[in-house]
Amino acid sequence: WPGIGNYMQKNCQTVHGHPAWKGRDLSEISAAWYEREISIPPHWAGRRISLHIDTLNSYARAHINGQPAGDCRFPGGDIDLTGQCRPDQTYQLSLYVLALPLKGVMRSYTDTAAARDIKGTVARRGLCGDVYLVSTPPGPRIAELKVDTSIRKQQLSLSTTLQGLSANAQYSLKACILEQGQKLITFGSRVFQAHDLQDGHLSLTHTWMPNRLWDIHTPENVYAIEVKLCDSAGKVLDVHAPQGFGFREFWIDGRDFYLNGTRIFLCAVPLD
């Protein structure tokens, strides 16, 4: 819903307000309810059912027929509805959404000669993207994948979120780096169990330094990585969609910015 800077949203958003809202400034509202009726397709029987929130600012708690079903935080994610929803049934889905600033009081530098403290605000509030009902196969899966690269350490790090693991089963991760569809290198993790995860996350690091780095003058230098979740016998249980990435590293040293070891000069310009 409209927040600070409503003039930027007038051309892309129409607010249908209740008569009681007349004269109310929606930028003052920090919480709101979304609600609609959903129908679960009958062919989703035996599958995992989840609610995918594309872009959220900042926190949402879901309810199915008035009962809590889970929560989600910025920038978005999935809420598992399998236990609350049955195929070929209709439900009332409600989302209680809060717009939470990063800090209650923030330092403003709009006037570089006189910085001042201002109240923290959220410019674009609530559900800022699409919301989907998603059906996926049951069982262990790779829910999220994040790639970090470092030229100073000459290594690639993977951070994965794993779901649906059995308590006593053994698993492993296998990764393959691709360049234009061709395999470059493969590597894997040690054997692990569900209790080895930290809050559902598992990290994997591999030493690697490619010849082609991503840079501001070489944006075409990109790779893709495919990660598989396997059982103790090596059987593939789930495959994450190939994720593109550029091998690069950005850091700050004192007052200087560096990209891939070269000093870089950046300028921040408001889009409006």
Coordinates of C-alpha atoms in Angstrom, one line a residue:
W1 CA 0.0 0.0 0.0
P2 CA 1.2 3.6 -0.6
G3 CA 3.9 4.8 1.7
I4 CA 6.4 7.7 1.6
G5 CA 6.7 9.1 -1.8
N6 CA 3.2 8.3 -3.1
Y7 CA 3.8 10.5 -6.2
M8 CA 6.1 7.7 -7.6
Q9 CA 3.3 5.2 -7.4
K10 CA 0.3 7.1 -8.8
N11 CA 0.8 5.8 -12.3
C12 CA 1.1 2.1 -11.3
Q13 CA -1.3 1.6 -8.5
T14 CA -5.0 2.3 -7.7
V15 CA -6.2 2.1 -4.1
H16 CA -9.9 1.2 -3.7
G17 CA -10.5 2.6 -0.2
H18 CA -13.3 2.0 2.2
P19 CA -15.6 5.0 2.7
A20 CA -14.3 5.2 6.3
W21 CA -10.7 5.8 4.9
K22 CA -11.7 9.2 3.5
G23 CA -9.0 11.7 4.4
R24 CA -6.8 9.1 5.9
D25 CA -3.1 9.2 4.8
L26 CA -2.1 5.6 4.0
S27 CA 1.5 6.5 4.5
E28 CA 0.8 6.6 8.3
I29 CA -0.4 2.9 8.2
S30 CA 2.2 0.4 9.3
A31 CA 0.0 -2.8 9.3
A32 CA -2.7 -4.2 7.0
W33 CA -4.7 -7.3 6.3
Y34 CA -4.9 -9.1 2.9
E35 CA -7.5 -11.7 2.4
R36 CA -8.9 -13.9 -0.4
E37 CA -10.5 -17.3 -1.1
I38 CA -8.2 -20.0 -2.5
S39 CA -9.0 -23.4 -4.0
I40 CA -6.5 -26.3 -3.9
P41 CA -6.5 -28.3 -7.2
P42 CA -7.5 -31.9 -6.8
H43 CA -4.4 -33.3 -8.6
W44 CA -2.2 -31.8 -5.9
A45 CA -2.9 -34.8 -3.6
G46 CA 0.2 -36.2 -2.0
R47 CA 2.3 -33.2 -2.8
R48 CA 3.8 -30.3 -0.8
I49 CA 1.6 -27.2 -0.9
S50 CA 3.2 -23.8 -0.1
L51 CA 2.5 -20.1 -0.5
H52 CA 5.3 -18.2 -2.3
I53 CA 5.6 -14.5 -1.6
D54 CA 7.7 -12.8 -4.3
T55 CA 8.5 -9.4 -2.7
L56 CA 7.5 -8.6 0.8
N57 CA 8.0 -5.4 2.9
S58 CA 8.5 -6.4 5.6
Y59 CA 6.8 -9.2 7.6
A60 CA 3.7 -11.4 7.0
R61 CA 1.9 -13.9 9.1
A62 CA -0.4 -16.3 7.2
H63 CA -3.8 -17.7 8.5
I64 CA -5.9 -20.4 6.9
N65 CA -9.6 -20.2 8.0
G66 CA -8.4 -18.0 10.9
Q67 CA -5.7 -20.5 12.1
P68 CA -2.0 -19.5 12.1
A69 CA -0.1 -21.2 9.2
G70 CA 3.4 -19.7 9.3
D71 CA 5.3 -16.5 8.6
C72 CA 7.6 -14.9 6.1
R73 CA 10.1 -12.0 6.2
F74 CA 11.7 -9.5 3.8
P75 CA 12.5 -10.0 1.0
G76 CA 10.1 -12.9 0.6
G77 CA 10.0 -16.7 0.7
D78 CA 7.7 -19.7 1.1
I79 CA 5.1 -20.6 3.8
D80 CA 4.3 -24.4 4.0
L81 CA 0.6 -24.9 3.9
T82 CA 0.6 -28.7 3.5
G83 CA -0.7 -29.4 7.0
Q84 CA -3.5 -26.8 6.7
C85 CA -4.8 -27.4 3.2
R86 CA -6.2 -30.4 1.4
P87 CA -6.6 -30.9 -2.3
D88 CA -10.1 -30.2 -3.8
Q89 CA -11.0 -27.9 -0.9
T90 CA -11.6 -24.2 -0.6
Y91 CA -10.1 -22.0 2.2
Q92 CA -9.9 -18.4 3.4
L93 CA -6.3 -17.2 3.2
S94 CA -5.4 -14.1 5.3
L95 CA -2.1 -12.3 5.5
Y96 CA -1.3 -9.9 8.3
V97 CA 1.5 -7.7 7.0
L98 CA 3.7 -5.3 8.9
A99 CA 5.9 -2.6 7.4
L100 CA 9.0 -2.5 9.6
P101 CA 11.8 0.0 9.0
L102 CA 15.4 -1.3 9.3
K103 CA 15.8 1.0 12.3
G104 CA 13.4 3.1 14.4
V105 CA 15.7 6.1 14.1
M106 CA 18.0 6.6 11.1
R107 CA 20.8 9.0 10.2
S108 CA 19.8 11.2 7.2
Y109 CA 22.4 12.7 4.9
T110 CA 20.0 14.6 2.5
D111 CA 22.0 17.7 3.6
T112 CA 25.6 16.6 3.5
A113 CA 26.6 19.6 5.6
A114 CA 24.2 18.8 8.4
A115 CA 23.4 15.2 9.0
R116 CA 20.3 14.6 11.2
D117 CA 18.3 11.9 12.9
I118 CA 14.9 11.1 11.4
K119 CA 12.2 8.5 12.0
G120 CA 12.7 5.2 10.1
T121 CA 10.2 4.7 7.3
V122 CA 9.3 2.1 4.6
A123 CA 8.6 3.6 1.2
R124 CA 6.9 0.6 -0.5
R125 CA 4.8 -1.4 2.0
G126 CA 3.1 -4.7 2.1
L127 CA 3.0 -7.2 -0.8
C128 CA 5.1 -5.5 -3.4
G129 CA 5.2 -8.5 -5.8
D130 CA 3.2 -11.5 -6.8
V131 CA 1.9 -14.3 -4.4
Y132 CA 1.6 -17.8 -5.7
L133 CA 0.3 -21.2 -4.5
V134 CA 3.0 -23.7 -5.4
S135 CA 2.9 -27.5 -5.5
T136 CA 6.1 -29.5 -5.3
P137 CA 6.9 -33.2 -4.8
P138 CA 7.2 -34.4 -1.2
G139 CA 10.5 -35.5 0.3
P140 CA 14.0 -33.9 0.8
R141 CA 14.7 -30.9 -1.4
I142 CA 17.0 -27.9 -1.9
A143 CA 14.8 -24.9 -1.1
E144 CA 17.4 -22.1 -1.6
L145 CA 20.8 -21.7 -3.1
K146 CA 23.3 -18.8 -2.7
V147 CA 26.7 -18.4 -4.4
D148 CA 29.5 -16.3 -3.0
T149 CA 32.8 -15.9 -4.8
S150 CA 36.2 -14.5 -3.6
I151 CA 39.2 -13.8 -5.7
R152 CA 41.4 -13.0 -2.7
K153 CA 40.8 -16.5 -1.2
Q154 CA 40.4 -18.0 -4.7
Q155 CA 37.3 -20.0 -3.7
L156 CA 33.6 -20.4 -4.3
S157 CA 31.2 -20.9 -1.4
L158 CA 27.6 -22.3 -1.5
S159 CA 25.0 -21.7 1.1
T160 CA 22.0 -24.1 0.8
T161 CA 18.7 -24.3 2.6
L162 CA 17.5 -28.0 2.9
Q163 CA 14.0 -29.1 3.8
G164 CA 12.3 -32.5 4.4
L165 CA 15.4 -34.4 5.5
S166 CA 14.8 -37.6 7.5
A167 CA 16.3 -37.7 11.0
N168 CA 18.5 -40.8 10.6
A169 CA 19.2 -40.7 6.8
Q170 CA 22.5 -39.7 5.3
Y171 CA 22.9 -37.2 2.5
S172 CA 25.4 -35.4 0.3
L173 CA 25.6 -32.5 -2.1
K174 CA 27.1 -32.6 -5.5
A175 CA 27.8 -29.4 -7.5
C176 CA 28.7 -28.9 -11.1
I177 CA 29.9 -25.6 -12.6
L178 CA 28.8 -25.0 -16.2
E179 CA 30.1 -22.6 -18.9
Q180 CA 27.7 -22.2 -21.8
G181 CA 26.3 -25.6 -21.0
Q182 CA 29.6 -27.4 -20.8
K183 CA 30.9 -28.9 -17.5
L184 CA 34.0 -27.2 -16.1
I185 CA 34.4 -28.8 -12.6
T186 CA 32.5 -30.9 -10.2
F187 CA 32.8 -31.1 -6.4
G188 CA 30.8 -32.3 -3.5
S189 CA 30.2 -32.2 0.3
R190 CA 31.0 -34.7 3.0
V191 CA 28.2 -37.1 4.1
F192 CA 25.8 -35.3 6.5
Q193 CA 22.6 -35.9 8.5
A194 CA 19.8 -33.6 9.4
H195 CA 21.3 -32.7 12.8
D196 CA 24.4 -31.4 11.0
L197 CA 22.4 -28.5 9.6
Q198 CA 22.4 -25.1 11.3
D199 CA 18.9 -23.7 11.2
G200 CA 18.3 -25.7 8.1
H201 CA 21.4 -24.4 6.3
L202 CA 24.4 -26.2 5.0
S203 CA 27.5 -24.5 3.5
L204 CA 30.0 -25.9 1.1
T205 CA 33.3 -24.3 0.0
H206 CA 35.6 -25.3 -2.9
T207 CA 38.9 -23.8 -4.0
W208 CA 38.6 -22.5 -7.6
M209 CA 39.8 -19.5 -9.6
P210 CA 38.5 -19.1 -13.2
N211 CA 40.3 -17.4 -16.0
R212 CA 37.3 -15.1 -16.8
L213 CA 36.2 -12.8 -14.1
W214 CA 33.0 -10.8 -14.0
D215 CA 33.7 -7.0 -14.2
I216 CA 32.0 -3.8 -15.3
H217 CA 33.6 -4.1 -18.7
T218 CA 33.0 -7.9 -19.0
P219 CA 29.4 -8.5 -17.9
E220 CA 29.2 -11.5 -20.3
N221 CA 31.6 -13.5 -18.1
V222 CA 29.1 -15.6 -16.3
Y223 CA 28.8 -19.2 -15.2
A224 CA 26.1 -21.5 -13.9
I225 CA 26.1 -23.9 -11.1
E226 CA 23.9 -27.0 -10.7
V227 CA 23.5 -28.6 -7.2
K228 CA 22.1 -32.0 -6.5
L229 CA 20.9 -33.6 -3.2
C230 CA 21.8 -37.3 -3.0
D231 CA 21.2 -40.1 -0.5
S232 CA 23.8 -42.4 1.0
A233 CA 23.7 -44.6 -2.1
G234 CA 24.3 -41.7 -4.5
K235 CA 20.7 -41.6 -5.8
V236 CA 19.6 -38.1 -6.8
L237 CA 16.7 -36.9 -4.6
D238 CA 16.5 -33.3 -5.8
V239 CA 18.2 -31.0 -8.3
H240 CA 18.2 -27.2 -7.9
A241 CA 17.7 -25.3 -11.1
P242 CA 21.0 -24.0 -12.6
Q243 CA 21.8 -20.7 -11.0
G244 CA 23.9 -18.1 -12.9
F245 CA 26.7 -16.2 -11.2
G246 CA 29.7 -14.1 -12.0
F247 CA 33.0 -14.7 -10.3
R248 CA 34.0 -11.4 -8.7
E249 CA 34.7 -9.8 -5.4
F250 CA 33.9 -6.3 -4.1
W251 CA 35.3 -4.9 -0.9
I252 CA 36.0 -1.6 0.9
D253 CA 39.5 -0.6 2.2
G254 CA 39.4 2.6 4.2
R255 CA 37.8 5.2 1.9
D256 CA 38.4 3.2 -1.3
F257 CA 36.2 0.7 -3.1
Y258 CA 37.8 -2.3 -4.9
L259 CA 36.3 -4.6 -7.5
N260 CA 38.5 -7.6 -8.3
G261 CA 41.5 -5.9 -6.8
T262 CA 41.2 -2.7 -8.8
R263 CA 40.1 0.6 -7.3
I264 CA 36.7 1.6 -8.5
F265 CA 34.9 4.9 -8.3
L266 CA 31.1 4.8 -7.7
C267 CA 28.4 7.5 -7.7
A268 CA 24.9 7.1 -6.2
V269 CA 22.2 8.8 -8.2
P270 CA 18.5 8.8 -7.2
L271 CA 16.4 7.2 -9.9
D272 CA 13.7 10.0 -9.5

